[in-house]
Short mmCIF file of C-alpha atoms and ligand atoms in Angstrom, two decimals:
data_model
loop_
_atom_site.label_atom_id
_atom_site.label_comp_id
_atom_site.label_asym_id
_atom_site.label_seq_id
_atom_site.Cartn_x
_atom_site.Cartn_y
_atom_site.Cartn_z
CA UNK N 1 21.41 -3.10 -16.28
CA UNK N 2 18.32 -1.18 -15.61
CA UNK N 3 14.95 -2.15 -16.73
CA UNK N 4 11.21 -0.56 -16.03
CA UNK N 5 8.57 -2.94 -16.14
CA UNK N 6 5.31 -0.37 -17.15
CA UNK N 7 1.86 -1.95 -16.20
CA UNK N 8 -1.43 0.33 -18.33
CA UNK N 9 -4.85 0.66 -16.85
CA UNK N 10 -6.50 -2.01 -15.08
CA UNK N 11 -3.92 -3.91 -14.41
CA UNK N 12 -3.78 -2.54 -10.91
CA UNK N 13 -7.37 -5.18 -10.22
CA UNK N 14 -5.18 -7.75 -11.16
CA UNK N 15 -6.35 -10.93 -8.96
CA UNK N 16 -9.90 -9.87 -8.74
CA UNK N 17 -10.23 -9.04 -12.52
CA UNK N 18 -11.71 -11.14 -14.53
CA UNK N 19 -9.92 -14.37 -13.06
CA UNK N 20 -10.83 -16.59 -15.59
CA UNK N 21 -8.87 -14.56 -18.43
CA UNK N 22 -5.61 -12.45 -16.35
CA UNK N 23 -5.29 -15.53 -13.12
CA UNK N 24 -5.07 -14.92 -9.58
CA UNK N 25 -2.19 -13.20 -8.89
CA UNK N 26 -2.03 -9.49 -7.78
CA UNK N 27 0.15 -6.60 -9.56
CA UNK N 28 2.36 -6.95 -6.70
CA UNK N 29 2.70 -10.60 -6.67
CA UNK N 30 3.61 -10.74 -10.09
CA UNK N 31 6.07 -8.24 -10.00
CA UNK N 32 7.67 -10.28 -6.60
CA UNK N 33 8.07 -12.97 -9.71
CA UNK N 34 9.68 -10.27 -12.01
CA UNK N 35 11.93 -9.19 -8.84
CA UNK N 36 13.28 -12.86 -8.29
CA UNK N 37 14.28 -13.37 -11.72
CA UNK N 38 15.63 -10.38 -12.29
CA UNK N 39 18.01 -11.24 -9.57
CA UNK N 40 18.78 -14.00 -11.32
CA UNK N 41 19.48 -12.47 -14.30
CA UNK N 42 21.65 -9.84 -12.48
CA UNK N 43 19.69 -6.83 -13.39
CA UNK N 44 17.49 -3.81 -12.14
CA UNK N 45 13.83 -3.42 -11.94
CA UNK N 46 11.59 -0.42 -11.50
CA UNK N 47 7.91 -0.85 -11.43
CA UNK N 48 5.61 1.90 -12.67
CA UNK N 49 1.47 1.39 -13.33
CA UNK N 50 -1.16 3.84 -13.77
CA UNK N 51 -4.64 4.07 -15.23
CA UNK N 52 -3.53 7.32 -16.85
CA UNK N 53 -2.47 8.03 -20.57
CA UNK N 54 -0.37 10.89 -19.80
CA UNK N 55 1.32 9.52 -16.69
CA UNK N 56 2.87 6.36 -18.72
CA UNK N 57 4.05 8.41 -21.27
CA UNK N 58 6.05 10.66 -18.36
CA UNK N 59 7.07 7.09 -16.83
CA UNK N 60 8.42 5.92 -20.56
CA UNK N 61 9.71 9.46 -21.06
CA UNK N 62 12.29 9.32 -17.39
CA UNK N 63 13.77 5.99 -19.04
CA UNK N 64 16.22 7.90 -21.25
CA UNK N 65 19.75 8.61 -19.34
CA UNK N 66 19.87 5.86 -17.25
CA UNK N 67 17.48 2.74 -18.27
CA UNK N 68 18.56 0.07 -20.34
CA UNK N 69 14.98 -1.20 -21.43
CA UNK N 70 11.08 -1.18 -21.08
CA UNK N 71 8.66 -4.30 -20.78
CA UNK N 72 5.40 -2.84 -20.80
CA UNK N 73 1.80 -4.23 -21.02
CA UNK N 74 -0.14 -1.01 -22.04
CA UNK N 75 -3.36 -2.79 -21.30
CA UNK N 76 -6.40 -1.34 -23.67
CA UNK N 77 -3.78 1.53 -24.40
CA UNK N 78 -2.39 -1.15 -26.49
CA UNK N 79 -4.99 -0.79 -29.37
CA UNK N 80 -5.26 2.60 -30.12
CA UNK N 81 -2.75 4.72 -27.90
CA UNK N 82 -0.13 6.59 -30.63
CA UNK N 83 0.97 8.86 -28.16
CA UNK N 84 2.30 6.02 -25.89
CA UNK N 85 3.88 4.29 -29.09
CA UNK N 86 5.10 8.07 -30.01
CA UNK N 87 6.60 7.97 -26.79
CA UNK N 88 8.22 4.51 -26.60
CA UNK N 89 9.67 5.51 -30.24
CA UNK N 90 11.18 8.40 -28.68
CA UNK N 91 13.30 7.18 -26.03
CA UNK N 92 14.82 4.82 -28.34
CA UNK N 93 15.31 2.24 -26.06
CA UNK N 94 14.74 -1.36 -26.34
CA UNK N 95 11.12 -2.54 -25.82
CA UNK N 96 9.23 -6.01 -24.65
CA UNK N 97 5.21 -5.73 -24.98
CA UNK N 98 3.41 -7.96 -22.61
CA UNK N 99 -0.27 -9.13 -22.83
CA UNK N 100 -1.30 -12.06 -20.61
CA UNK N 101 -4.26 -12.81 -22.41
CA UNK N 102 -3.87 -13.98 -26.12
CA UNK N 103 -5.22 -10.89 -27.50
CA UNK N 104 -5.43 -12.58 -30.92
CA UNK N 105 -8.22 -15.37 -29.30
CA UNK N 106 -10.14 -12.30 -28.13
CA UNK N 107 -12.34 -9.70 -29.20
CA UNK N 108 -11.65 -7.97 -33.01
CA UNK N 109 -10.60 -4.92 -31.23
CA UNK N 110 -7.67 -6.45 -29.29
CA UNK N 111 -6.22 -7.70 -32.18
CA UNK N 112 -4.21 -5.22 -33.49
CA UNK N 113 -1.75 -3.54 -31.56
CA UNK N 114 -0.24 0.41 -32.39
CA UNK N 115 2.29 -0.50 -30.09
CA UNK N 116 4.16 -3.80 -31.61
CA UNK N 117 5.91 -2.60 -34.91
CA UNK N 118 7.97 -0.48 -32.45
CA UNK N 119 8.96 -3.02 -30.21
CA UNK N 120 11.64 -5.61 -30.03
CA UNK N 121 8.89 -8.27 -29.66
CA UNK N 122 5.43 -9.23 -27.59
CA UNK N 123 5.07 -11.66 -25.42
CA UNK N 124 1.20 -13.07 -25.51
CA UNK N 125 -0.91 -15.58 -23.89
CA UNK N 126 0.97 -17.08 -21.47
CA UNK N 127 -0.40 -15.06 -18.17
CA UNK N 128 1.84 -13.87 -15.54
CA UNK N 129 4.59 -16.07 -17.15
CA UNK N 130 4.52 -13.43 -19.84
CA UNK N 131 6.26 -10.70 -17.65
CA UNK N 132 9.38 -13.23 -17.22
CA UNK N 133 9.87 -14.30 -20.56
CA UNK N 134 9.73 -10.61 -21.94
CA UNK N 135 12.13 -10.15 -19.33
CA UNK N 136 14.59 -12.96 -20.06
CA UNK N 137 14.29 -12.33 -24.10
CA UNK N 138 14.79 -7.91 -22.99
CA UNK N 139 17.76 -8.99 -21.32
CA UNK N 140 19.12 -11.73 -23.49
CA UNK N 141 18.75 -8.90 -26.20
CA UNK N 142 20.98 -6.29 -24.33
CA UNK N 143 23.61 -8.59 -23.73
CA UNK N 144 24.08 -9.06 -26.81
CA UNK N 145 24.58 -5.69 -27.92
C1 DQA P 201 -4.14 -7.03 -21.79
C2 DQA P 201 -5.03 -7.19 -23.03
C3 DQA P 201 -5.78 -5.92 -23.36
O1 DQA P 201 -6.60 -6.09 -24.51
C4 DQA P 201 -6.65 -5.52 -22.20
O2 DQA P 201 -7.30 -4.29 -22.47
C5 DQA P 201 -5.94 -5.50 -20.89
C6 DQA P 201 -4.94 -6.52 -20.60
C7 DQA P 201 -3.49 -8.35 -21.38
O3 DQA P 201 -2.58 -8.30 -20.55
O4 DQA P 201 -3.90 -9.43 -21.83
O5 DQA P 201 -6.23 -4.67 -20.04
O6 DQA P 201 -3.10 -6.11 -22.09
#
């Protein structure tokens, strides 16, 4: 099983960016996390990020023939992005959003998502721990199939 874990703009700062809300950890530290229980779990990871609109839709368009899944946190993209939902529609391919803030405690304009109603589920609030429970309910879900 094959499964590419898509990180939206921003996220790269992770661990210096705004520490109070996203936690201490780095990008690359979290996805170390991601790594180990995906081992666990006997599956694949790929790791894409990138600040750019265009570039994640490329990343979610090389899934099809060969991946099994996405878990994505499209960052801001989240709110108003179609083309990225467009995208993740298009593949047809089972799909885990991730937030690790509780976008529903925050801000009006984080609280609706474009991307959701064409996912399996989301996954929000719980910080890094967010990436491995997306991942363990992605996997669970393929399984069963
Ligand atoms: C985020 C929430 C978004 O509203 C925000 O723009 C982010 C991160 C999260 O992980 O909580 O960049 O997706």
């Amino acid at each position: 099983m094959l499964i590419k874990v898509i990180n939206g703009p921003n996220l790269n700062l992770l661990g210096t960016r705004e520490k109070d809300i996203y936690g201490r950890l780095t990008l690359a530290e979290i996805e170390n996390k991601i790594s180990v229980l995906a081992k666990e779990l006997q599956c694949s990871v790929k790791f894409f990020q990138s600040n750019h609109e265009g570039e994640l839709i490329e990343a979610i368009h090389d899934c099809r023939g060969g991946y099994d899944g996405i878990l994505i946190n499209p960052a801001a993209f989240t709110h108003y992005a179609y083309a990225i939902r467009d995208a993740l529609t298009a593949v047809e391919l089972p799909v885990v959003e991730v937030h690790m803030s509780n976008i529903y405690a925050r801000e009006a304009f984080r609280h609706r998502s474009v991307i959701a109603p064409v996912c399996l589920g989301q996954i929000a609030g719980f910080g890094w721990v967010g990436y491995l429970l997306g991942l363990k309910g992605l996997v669970e879900h393929i399984d069963g199939k």
